[in-house]
Coordinates of C-alpha atoms in Angstrom, one line a residue:
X1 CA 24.8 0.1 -10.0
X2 CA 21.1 -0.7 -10.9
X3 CA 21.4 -4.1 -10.8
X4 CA 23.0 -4.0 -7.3
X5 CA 20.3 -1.3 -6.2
X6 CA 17.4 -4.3 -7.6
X7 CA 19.6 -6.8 -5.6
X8 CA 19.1 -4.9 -2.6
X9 CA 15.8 -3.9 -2.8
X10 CA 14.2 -7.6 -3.7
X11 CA 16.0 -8.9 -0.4
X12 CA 15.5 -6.4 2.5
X13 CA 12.1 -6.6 0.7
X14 CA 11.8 -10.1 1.1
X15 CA 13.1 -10.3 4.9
X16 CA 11.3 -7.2 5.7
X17 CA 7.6 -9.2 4.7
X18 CA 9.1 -12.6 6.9
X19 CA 10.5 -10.8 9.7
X20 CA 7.7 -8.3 10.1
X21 CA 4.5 -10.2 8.9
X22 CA 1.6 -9.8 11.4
X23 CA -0.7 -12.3 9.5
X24 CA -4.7 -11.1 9.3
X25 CA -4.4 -7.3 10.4
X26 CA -7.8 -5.8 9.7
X27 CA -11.3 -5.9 8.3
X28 CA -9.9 -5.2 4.4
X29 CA -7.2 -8.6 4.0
X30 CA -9.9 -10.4 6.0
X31 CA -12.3 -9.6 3.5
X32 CA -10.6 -9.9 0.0
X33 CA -9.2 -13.5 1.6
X34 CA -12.7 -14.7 1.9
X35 CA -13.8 -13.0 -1.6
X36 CA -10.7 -15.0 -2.4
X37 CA -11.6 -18.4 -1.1
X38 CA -15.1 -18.0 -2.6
X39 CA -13.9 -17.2 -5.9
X40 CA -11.8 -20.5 -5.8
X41 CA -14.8 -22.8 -4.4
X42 CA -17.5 -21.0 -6.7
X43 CA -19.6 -19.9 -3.7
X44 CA -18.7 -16.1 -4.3
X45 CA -21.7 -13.3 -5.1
X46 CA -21.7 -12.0 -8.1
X47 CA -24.9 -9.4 -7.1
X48 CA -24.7 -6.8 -4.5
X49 CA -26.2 -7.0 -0.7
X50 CA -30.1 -7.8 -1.6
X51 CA -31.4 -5.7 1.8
X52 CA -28.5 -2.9 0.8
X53 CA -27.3 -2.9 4.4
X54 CA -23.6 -3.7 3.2
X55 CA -21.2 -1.2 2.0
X56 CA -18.6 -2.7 0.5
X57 CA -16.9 -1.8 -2.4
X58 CA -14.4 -4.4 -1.8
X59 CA -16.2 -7.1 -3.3
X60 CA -16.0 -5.4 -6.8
X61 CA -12.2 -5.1 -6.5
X62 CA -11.7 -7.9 -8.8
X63 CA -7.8 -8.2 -9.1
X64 CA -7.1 -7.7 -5.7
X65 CA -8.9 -11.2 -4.9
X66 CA -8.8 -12.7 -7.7
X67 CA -4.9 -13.3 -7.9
X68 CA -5.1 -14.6 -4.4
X69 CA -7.8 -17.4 -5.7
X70 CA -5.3 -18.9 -7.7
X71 CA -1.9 -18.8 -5.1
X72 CA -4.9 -20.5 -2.8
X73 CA -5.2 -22.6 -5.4
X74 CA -1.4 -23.6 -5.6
X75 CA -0.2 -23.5 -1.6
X76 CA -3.6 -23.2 0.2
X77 CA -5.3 -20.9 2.2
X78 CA -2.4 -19.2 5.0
X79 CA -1.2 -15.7 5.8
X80 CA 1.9 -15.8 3.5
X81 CA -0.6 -17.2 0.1
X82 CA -2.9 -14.9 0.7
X83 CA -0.4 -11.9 0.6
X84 CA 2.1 -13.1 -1.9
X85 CA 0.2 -10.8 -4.6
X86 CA 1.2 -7.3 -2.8
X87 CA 4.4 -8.8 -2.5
X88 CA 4.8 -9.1 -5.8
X89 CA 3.3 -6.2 -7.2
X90 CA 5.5 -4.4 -4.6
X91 CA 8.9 -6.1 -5.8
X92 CA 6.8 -5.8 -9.4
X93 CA 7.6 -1.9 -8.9
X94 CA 11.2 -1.9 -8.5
X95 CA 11.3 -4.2 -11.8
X96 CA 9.9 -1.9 -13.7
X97 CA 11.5 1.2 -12.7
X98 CA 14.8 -0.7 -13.8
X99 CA 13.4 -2.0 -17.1
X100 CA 13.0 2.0 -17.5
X101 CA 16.2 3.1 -17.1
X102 CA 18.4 0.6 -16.1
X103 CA 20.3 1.3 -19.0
X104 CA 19.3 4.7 -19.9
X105 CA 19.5 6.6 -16.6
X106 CA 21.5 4.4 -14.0
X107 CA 21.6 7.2 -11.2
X108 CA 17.5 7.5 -11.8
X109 CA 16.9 3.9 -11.9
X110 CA 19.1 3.3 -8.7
X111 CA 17.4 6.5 -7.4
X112 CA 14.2 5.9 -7.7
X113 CA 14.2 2.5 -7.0
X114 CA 16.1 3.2 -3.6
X115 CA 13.1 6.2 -2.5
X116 CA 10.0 3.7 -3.9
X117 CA 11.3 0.1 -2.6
X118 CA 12.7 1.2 0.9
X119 CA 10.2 4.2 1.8
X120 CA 9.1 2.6 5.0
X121 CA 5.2 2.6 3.9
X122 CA 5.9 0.6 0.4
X123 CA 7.3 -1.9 2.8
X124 CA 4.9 -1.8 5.5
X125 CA 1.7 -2.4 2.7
X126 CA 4.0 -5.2 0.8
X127 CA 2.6 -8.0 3.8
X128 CA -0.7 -7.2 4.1
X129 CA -4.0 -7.8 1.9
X130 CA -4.8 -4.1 1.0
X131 CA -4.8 -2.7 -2.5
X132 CA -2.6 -0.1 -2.3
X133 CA 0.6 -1.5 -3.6
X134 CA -1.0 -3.6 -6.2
X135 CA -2.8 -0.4 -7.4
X136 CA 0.7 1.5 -7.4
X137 CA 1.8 -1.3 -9.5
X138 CA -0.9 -0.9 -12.7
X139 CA -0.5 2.5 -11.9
X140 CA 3.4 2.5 -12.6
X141 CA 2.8 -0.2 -15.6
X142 CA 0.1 2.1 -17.0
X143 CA 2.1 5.7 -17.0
X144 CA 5.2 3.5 -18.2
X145 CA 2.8 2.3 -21.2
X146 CA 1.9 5.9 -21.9
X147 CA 5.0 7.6 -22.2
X148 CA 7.0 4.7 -24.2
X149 CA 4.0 3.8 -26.2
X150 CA 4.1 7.7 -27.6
X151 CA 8.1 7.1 -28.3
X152 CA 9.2 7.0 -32.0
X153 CA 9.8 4.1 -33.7
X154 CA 7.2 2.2 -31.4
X155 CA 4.4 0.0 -32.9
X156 CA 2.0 2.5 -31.1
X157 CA -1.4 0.3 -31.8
X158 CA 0.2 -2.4 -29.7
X159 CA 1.0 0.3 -26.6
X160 CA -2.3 2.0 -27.2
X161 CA -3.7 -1.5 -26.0
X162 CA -1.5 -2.2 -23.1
X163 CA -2.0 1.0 -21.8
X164 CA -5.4 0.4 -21.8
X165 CA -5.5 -2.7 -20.6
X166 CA -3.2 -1.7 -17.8
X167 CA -5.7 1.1 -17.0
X168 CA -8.6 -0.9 -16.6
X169 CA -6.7 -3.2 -14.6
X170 CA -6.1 -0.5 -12.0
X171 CA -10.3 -0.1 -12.1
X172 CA -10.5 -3.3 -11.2
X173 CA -8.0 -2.5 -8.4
X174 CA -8.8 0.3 -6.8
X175 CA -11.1 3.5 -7.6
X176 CA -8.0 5.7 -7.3
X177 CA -6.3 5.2 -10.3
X178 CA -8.8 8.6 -10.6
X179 CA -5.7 10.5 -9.7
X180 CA -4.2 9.8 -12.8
X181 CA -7.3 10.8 -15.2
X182 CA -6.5 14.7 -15.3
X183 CA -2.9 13.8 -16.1
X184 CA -4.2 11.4 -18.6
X185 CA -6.5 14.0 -20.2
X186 CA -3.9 16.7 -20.0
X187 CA -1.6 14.3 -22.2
X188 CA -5.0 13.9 -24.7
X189 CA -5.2 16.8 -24.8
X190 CA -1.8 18.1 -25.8
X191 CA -0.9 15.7 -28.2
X192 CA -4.7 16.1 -29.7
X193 CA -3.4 20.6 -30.5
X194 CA -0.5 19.4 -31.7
X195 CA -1.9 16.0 -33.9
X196 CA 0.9 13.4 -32.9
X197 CA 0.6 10.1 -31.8
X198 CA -3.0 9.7 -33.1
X199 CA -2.4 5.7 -33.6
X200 CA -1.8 5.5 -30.0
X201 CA -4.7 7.4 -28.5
X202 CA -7.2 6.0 -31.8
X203 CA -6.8 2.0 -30.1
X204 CA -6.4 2.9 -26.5
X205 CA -9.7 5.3 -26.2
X206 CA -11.8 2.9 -28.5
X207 CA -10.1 -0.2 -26.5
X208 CA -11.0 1.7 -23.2
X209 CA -14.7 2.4 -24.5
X210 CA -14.7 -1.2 -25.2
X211 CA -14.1 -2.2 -22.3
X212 CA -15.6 -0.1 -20.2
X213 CA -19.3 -0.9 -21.8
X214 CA -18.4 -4.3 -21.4
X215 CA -18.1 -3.5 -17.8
X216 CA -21.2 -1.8 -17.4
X217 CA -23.3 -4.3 -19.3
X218 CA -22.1 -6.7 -16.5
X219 CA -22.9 -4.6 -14.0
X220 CA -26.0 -3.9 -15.7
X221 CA -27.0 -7.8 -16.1
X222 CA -26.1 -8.5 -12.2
X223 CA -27.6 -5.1 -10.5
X224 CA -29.7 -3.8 -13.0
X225 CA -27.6 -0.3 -12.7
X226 CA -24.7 0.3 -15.4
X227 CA -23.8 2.6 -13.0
X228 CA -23.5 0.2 -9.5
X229 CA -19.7 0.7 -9.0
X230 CA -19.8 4.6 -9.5
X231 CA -23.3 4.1 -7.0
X232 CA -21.5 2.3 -4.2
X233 CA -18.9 4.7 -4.1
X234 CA -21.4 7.4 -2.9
X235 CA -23.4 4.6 -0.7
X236 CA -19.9 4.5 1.2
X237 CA -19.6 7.5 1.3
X238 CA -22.7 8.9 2.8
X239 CA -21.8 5.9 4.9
X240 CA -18.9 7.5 6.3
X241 CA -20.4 11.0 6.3
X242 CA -19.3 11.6 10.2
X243 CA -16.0 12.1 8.9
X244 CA -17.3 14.3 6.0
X245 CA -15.6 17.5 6.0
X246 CA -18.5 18.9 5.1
X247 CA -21.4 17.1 6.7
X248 CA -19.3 15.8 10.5
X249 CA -16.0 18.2 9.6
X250 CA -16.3 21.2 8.6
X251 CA -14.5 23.0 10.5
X252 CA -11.0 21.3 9.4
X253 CA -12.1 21.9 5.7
X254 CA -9.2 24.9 5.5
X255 CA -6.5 23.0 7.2
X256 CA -6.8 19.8 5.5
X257 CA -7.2 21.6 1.8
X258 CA -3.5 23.9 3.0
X259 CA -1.0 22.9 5.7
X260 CA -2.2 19.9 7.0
X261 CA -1.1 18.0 3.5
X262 CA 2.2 19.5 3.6
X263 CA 3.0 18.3 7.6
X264 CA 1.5 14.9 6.8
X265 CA 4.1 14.4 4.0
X266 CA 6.9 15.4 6.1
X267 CA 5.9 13.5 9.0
X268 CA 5.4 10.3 6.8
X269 CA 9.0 10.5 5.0
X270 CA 8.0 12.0 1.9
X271 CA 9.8 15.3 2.4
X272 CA 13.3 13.4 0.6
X273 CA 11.3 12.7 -2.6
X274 CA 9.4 15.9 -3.2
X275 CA 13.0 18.0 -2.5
X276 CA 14.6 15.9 -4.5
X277 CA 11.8 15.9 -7.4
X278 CA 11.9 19.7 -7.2
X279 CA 15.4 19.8 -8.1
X280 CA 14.4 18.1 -11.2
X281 CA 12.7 21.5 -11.9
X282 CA 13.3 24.1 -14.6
X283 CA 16.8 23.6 -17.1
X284 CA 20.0 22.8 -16.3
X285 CA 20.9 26.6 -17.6
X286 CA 24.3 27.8 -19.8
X287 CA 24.2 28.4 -23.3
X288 CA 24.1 25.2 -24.9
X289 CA 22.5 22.2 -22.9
X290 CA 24.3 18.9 -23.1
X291 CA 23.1 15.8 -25.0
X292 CA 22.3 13.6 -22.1
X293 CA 20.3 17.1 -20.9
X294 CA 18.1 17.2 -23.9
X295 CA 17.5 13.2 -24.4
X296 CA 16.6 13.3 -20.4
X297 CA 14.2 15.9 -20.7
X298 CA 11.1 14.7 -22.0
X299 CA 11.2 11.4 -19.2
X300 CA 11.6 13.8 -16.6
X301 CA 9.1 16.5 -17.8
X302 CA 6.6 13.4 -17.7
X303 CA 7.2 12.0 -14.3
X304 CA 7.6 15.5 -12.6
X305 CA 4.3 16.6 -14.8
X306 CA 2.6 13.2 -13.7
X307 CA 3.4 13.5 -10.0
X308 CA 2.4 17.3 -10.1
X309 CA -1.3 16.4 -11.3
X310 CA -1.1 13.3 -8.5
X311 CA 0.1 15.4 -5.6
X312 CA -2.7 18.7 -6.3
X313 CA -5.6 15.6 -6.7
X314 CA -5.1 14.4 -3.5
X315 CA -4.2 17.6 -1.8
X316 CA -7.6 19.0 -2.8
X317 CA -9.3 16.4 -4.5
X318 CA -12.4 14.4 -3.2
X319 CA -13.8 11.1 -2.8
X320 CA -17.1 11.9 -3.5
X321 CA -18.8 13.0 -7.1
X322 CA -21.6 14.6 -4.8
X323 CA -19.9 16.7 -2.2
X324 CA -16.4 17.8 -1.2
X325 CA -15.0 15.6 0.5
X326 CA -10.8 15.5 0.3
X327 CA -9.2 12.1 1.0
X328 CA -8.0 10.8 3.7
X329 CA -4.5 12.1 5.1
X330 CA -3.0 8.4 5.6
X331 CA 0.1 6.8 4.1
X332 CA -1.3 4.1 2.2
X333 CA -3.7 6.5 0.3
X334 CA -0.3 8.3 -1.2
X335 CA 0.8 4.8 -3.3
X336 CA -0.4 6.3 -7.0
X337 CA 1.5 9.6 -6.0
X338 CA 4.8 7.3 -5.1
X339 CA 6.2 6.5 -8.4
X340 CA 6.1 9.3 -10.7
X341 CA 7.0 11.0 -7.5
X342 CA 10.1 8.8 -7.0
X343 CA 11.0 8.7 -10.6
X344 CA 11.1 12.3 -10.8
X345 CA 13.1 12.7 -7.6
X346 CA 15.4 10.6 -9.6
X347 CA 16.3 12.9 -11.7
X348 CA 16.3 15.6 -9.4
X349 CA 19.1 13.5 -7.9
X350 CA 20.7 12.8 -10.5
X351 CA 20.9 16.4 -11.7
X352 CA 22.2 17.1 -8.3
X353 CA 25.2 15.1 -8.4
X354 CA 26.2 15.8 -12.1
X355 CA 26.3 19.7 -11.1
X356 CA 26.9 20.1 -7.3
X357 CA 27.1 23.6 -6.6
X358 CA 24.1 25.8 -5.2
X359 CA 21.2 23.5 -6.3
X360 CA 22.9 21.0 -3.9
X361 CA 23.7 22.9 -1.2
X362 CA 20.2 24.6 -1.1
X363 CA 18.8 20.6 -1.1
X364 CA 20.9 20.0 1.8
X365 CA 19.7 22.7 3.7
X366 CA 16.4 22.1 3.2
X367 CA 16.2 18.5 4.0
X368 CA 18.5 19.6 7.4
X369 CA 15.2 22.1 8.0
X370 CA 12.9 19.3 7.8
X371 CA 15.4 17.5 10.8
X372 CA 14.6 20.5 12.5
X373 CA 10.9 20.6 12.3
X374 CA 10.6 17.3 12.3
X375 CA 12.3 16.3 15.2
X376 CA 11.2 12.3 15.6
X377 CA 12.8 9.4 14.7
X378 CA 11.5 9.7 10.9
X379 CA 14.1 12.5 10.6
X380 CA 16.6 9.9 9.9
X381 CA 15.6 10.3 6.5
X382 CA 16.3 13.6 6.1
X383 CA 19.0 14.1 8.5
X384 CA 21.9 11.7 6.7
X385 CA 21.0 12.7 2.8
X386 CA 20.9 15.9 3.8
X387 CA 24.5 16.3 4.7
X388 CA 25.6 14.3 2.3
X389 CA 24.1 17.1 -0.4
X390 CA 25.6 19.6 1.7
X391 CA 29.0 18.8 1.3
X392 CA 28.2 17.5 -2.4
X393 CA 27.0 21.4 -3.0
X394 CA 30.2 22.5 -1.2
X395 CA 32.8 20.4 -2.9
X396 CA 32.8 22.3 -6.0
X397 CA 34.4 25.3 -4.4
X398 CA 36.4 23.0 -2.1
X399 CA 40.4 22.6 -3.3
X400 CA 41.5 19.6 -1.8
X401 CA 38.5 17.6 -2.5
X402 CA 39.1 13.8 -4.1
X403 CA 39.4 14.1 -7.7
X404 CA 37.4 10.7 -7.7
X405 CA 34.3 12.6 -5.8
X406 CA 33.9 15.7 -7.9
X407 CA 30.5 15.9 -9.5
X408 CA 29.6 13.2 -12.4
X409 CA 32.1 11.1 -11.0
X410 CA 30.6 7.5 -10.6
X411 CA 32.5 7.0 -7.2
X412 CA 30.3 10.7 -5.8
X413 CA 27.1 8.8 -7.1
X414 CA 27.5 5.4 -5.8
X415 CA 28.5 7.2 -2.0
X416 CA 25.4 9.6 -2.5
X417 CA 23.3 6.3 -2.9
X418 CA 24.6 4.4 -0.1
X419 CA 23.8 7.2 2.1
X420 CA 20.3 7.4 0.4
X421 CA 19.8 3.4 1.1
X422 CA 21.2 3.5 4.9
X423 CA 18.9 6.6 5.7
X424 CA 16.0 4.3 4.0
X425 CA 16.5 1.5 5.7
X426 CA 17.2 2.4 9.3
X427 CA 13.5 2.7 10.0
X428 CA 12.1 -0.5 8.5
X429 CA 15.3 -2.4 9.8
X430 CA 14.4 -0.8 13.5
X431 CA 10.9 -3.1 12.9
X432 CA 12.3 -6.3 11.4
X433 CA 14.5 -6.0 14.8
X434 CA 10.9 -5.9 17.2
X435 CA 9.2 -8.9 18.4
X436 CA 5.6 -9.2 16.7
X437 CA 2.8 -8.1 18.6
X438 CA 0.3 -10.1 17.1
X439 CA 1.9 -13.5 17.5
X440 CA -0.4 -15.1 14.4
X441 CA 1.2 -18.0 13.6
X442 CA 1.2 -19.5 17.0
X443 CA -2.2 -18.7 17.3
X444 CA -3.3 -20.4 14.7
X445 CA -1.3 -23.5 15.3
X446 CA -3.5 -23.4 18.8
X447 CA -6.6 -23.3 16.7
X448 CA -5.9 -25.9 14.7
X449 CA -4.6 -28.5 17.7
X450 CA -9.0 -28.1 18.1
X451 CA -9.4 -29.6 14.3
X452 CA -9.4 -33.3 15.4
X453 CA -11.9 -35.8 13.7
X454 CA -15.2 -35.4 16.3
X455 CA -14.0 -32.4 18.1
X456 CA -16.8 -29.9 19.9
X457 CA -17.4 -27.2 21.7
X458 CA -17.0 -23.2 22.2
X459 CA -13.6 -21.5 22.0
X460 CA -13.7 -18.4 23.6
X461 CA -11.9 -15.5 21.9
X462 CA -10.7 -12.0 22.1
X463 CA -13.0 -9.4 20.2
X464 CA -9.9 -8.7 17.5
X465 CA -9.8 -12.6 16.8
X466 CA -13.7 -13.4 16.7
X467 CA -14.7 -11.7 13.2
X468 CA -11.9 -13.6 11.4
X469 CA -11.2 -16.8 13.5
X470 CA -12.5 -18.8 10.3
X471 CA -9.4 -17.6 8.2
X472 CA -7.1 -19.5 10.9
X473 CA -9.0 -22.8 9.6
X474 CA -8.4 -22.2 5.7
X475 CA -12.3 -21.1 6.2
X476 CA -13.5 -24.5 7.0
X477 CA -14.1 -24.3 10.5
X478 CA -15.0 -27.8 12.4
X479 CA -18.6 -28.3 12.5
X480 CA -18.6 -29.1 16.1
X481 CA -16.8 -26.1 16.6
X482 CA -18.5 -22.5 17.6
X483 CA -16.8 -19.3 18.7
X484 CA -17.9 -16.5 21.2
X485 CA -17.1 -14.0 23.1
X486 CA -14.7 -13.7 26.0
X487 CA -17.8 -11.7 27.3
X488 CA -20.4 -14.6 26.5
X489 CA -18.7 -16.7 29.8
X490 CA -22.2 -16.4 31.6
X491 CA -24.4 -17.9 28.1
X492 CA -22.7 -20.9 27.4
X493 CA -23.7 -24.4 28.1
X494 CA -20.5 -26.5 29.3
X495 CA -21.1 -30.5 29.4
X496 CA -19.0 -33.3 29.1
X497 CA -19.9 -33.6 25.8
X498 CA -19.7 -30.3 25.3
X499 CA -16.6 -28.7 26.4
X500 CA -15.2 -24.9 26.2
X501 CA -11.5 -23.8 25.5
X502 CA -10.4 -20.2 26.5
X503 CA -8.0 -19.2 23.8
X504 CA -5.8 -16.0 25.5
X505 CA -3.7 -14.4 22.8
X506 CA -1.4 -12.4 25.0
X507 CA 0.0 -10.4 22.0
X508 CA -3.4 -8.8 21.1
X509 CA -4.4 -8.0 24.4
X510 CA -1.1 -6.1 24.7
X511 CA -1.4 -4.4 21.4
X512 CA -1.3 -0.5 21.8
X513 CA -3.2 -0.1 18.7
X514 CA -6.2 -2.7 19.6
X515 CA -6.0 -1.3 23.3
X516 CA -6.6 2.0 22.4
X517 CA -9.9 1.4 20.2
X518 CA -11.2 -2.4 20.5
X519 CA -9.8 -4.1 23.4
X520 CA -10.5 -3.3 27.1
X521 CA -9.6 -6.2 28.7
X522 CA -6.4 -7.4 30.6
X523 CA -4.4 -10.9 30.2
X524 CA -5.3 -11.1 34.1
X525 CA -9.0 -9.6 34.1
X526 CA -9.9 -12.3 31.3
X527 CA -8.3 -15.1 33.2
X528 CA -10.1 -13.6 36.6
X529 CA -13.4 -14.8 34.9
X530 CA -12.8 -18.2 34.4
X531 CA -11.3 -19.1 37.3
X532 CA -11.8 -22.9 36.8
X533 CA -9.3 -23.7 34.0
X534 CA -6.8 -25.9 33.1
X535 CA -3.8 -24.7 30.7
X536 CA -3.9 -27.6 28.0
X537 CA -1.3 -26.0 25.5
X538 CA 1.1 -23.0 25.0
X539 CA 2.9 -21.9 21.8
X540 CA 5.0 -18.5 22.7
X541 CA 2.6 -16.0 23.9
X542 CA -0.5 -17.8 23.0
X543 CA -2.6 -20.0 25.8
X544 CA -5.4 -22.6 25.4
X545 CA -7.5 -23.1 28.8
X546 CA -10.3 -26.2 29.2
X547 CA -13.0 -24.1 31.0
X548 CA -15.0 -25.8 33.7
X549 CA -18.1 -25.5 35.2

């Protein structure tokens, strides 16, 4: 059952990046794929912004880019090498949740695999340039490290190393691997009252110290501040102090810190997990638990611990060392909660189909509630695993029921699990089904019909296009080439020796979500100010116009 639940997660993986890829998206996987090329070509800035007017902690985000140098390195700069790495790190995830308990716990492994790989915002992250699924991977790798490395029988030096290693790899990732620190110190803590696993914690905090004052010594020769990393953070963040609930915000400080969380995670799908991880709650009761029970317990005590500490940090954690200031209520800020969360709602599951009976029924009905309130198309994930627990909780009192289905019956947990994986996938298979609305690779095989030996001009672009049109060229734009502006049609110089091409991307200017914030322009309107054209290629929705005088 695991390997069949890997099998199916790799491939609607894989056609979910083809079939739904979008190519560059926003101002981060613009950004890390030029840190990228730079890296490669040795032209990348090792110092910050001399005139500190930049505020970017993305350029310290070492192995997001710095992956991405080297598959430019192999198969050149394009959309689908520049976002191979999230790929992987996302299909990385589902590898080693069933390295975990593949073989251990099959109905967790399949479990969890199903709720991380096919939750619709693992898969919407996996084909874009953002760090949030290669932070979920170290993330994963690191906990993994921490609660095998602590096992018996382990050479615990070794996984003292790893886990630090894996640790600082997340640093280099993303800040937020900070959700995991007061779990992490909890753990130190604990095992520090009760003096056990000293080995382990002895190499990985001196390994850690290690390598941490190595990284502030480099920070220290290129800035002249041990401390930059830690400093930028705050830079940002006064930055982006509108948005401060206390300096712009304050008055959505008390929803944000109680209800609004709890709405957000129903509204984004994660209602199914943290039900099914709270099942995994308290002990199986009767007087003498079973032997799967006890060798079960201390895995799901540490996922359901782990994604405990996760969830209260960003409920009413903050960004900001400074000032209170709780993080952003958006999906991809929620990928270090996702796998301890997942794991643990493995469990829960688990526990659910071995027993049936009330603790079913009552996850049933609570998922049905969350249809209820809900009451958009996300509440297919609810709606479907909800009844199946329902009727799971009321087959132990049911007579006639199929011998084959009572509870602990492989045939009940393989049907439970296909339910779980249709509900999963309706959604993301609903947007492999829809046309793009970005039309990327037709646009840039436009662009690059203007990459000719002795080719110059302008090309005239939308304003979603302009900041980024260098990507479409591997960033090594023609030098007789310059952009502008659909708006600059009144300060250009056209010659005969100096043409301009319009370039109308009817996708973009279609876009609700660009419309909405960055473009205010019509297919029509743009095409009303050039009125002397001449349409000189077309690739799907995408247009090139020669502009004349």
């Amino acid at each position: 059952m695991p390997r069949w639940t890997l099998l199916l997660v790799v491939l609607f993986t894989g056609a979910y990046f083809l079939l739904t890829h979008e190519g560059i998206y926003g101002v981060d996987d613009y950004f890390y794929a030029r840190h990228a090329y730079q890296l490669l070509h040795g032209t990348f800035e090792l110092g910050p912004d001399p005139l500190e007017l930049l505020h970017d902690p993305l350029h310290e985000r070492w192995l997001i880019f710095g992956p991405v140098a080297g598959f430019f390195a192999l198969f050149g700069v394009n959309i689908i090498s520049a976002t191979l790495w999230p790929l992987l790190a996302t299909l990385g995830c589902a590898g080693l949740i069933y390295v975990l308990y593949g073989r251990r716990e099959p109905v967790v492994a399949a479990a969890a695999m199903l709720l991380l790989g096919l939750h619709y915002f693992t898969l919407n992250l996996s084909n874009y340039l953002y760090p949030d699924n290669i932070l979920m991977f170290w993330c994963l790798a690191g906990a993994a490290a921490l609660l095998r490395g602590r096992e018996p029988g382990r050479r615990a030096g070794w996984w003292g190393l790893g886990f630090a290693l894996l640790s600082f790899a997340a640093l280099l990732s993303k800040e937020t691997i900070a959700y995991y620190l007061p779990f992490y110190v909890g753990v130190l803590g604990l095992d520090a009252v009760r003096q056990r696993h000293s080995r382990f914690w002895i190499v990985a905090l001196g390994a850690g110290a290690l390598l941490l004052a190595a990284y502030g010594t480099f920070y220290y020769l290129v800035t002249d501040n041990a401390l930059y990393r830690l400093q930028l953070i705050e830079q940002t963040n006064r930055f982006l102090s509108e948005g401060n609930y206390l300096a712009g915000n304050r008055a959505a400080l008390l929803g944000r810190i109680t209800w609004q969380p709890l709405g957000f995670f129903v509204g984004i799908g994660l209602g199914l997990m943290l039900t099914l991880a709270a099942a995994a709650l308290g002990s199986l009761g009767g007087a003498q638990p079973s032997a799967r029970a006890t060798t079960e317990a201390p895995d799901r005590q540490f996922w359901l611990a782990l994604a405990a500490s996760t969830l209260a940090f960003y409920w009413l954690g903050s960004t900001s060392l400074s000032s209170y200031n709780p993080i952003t209520l958006l999906p991809r800020m929620t990928t270090p909660l996702l796998p301890p969360l997942a794991l643990a709602a493995g469990f829960g599951l688990q526990r659910l189909l071995a027993r049936a009976g009330t603790r079913a029924l009552v996850a049933g009905v609570v998922l049905l509630l969350l249809t209820a309130w809900l009451r958009t198309a996300v509440a297919v994930v609810y709606v479907l695993p909800g009844l199946a627990l329902l009727v799971v909780g009321l087959s132990r009192w049911l007579p006639r029921w199929p011998a084959a289905l009572r509870p602990g019956r492989p045939a009940l947990e393989a049907a439970v699990l296909a339910v779980l994986a249709l509900a999963l996938a309706v959604r993301p298979a609903y947007f492999m089904t829809k046309p793009l609305v970005s039309a990327h690779a037709a646009q840039v095989r436009v662009l690059r019909q203007l990459a000719g030996p002795g080719v110059q001009g302008t090309v005239l672009v939308d304003d979603f296009l302009f900041p980024n049109y260098d990507f479409s060229y591997g960033f090594q734009v023609p030098a007789g080439l310059h952009f502008r502006r659909f708006f600059a049609r009144d300060s250009i110089l056209i010659s005969p020796t100096r043409p301009a091409w319009l370039l109308l991307n009817r996708a973009t200017l279609a876009n609700d979500e660009l419309t909405r914030k960055l473009i205010r322009y019509s297919p029509d309107s743009v095409l009303s100010w050039y009125p002397n054209r001449r349409l000189v290629a077309r690739d799907g929705l995408v247009e090139l116009y020669e502009v004349r005088k």
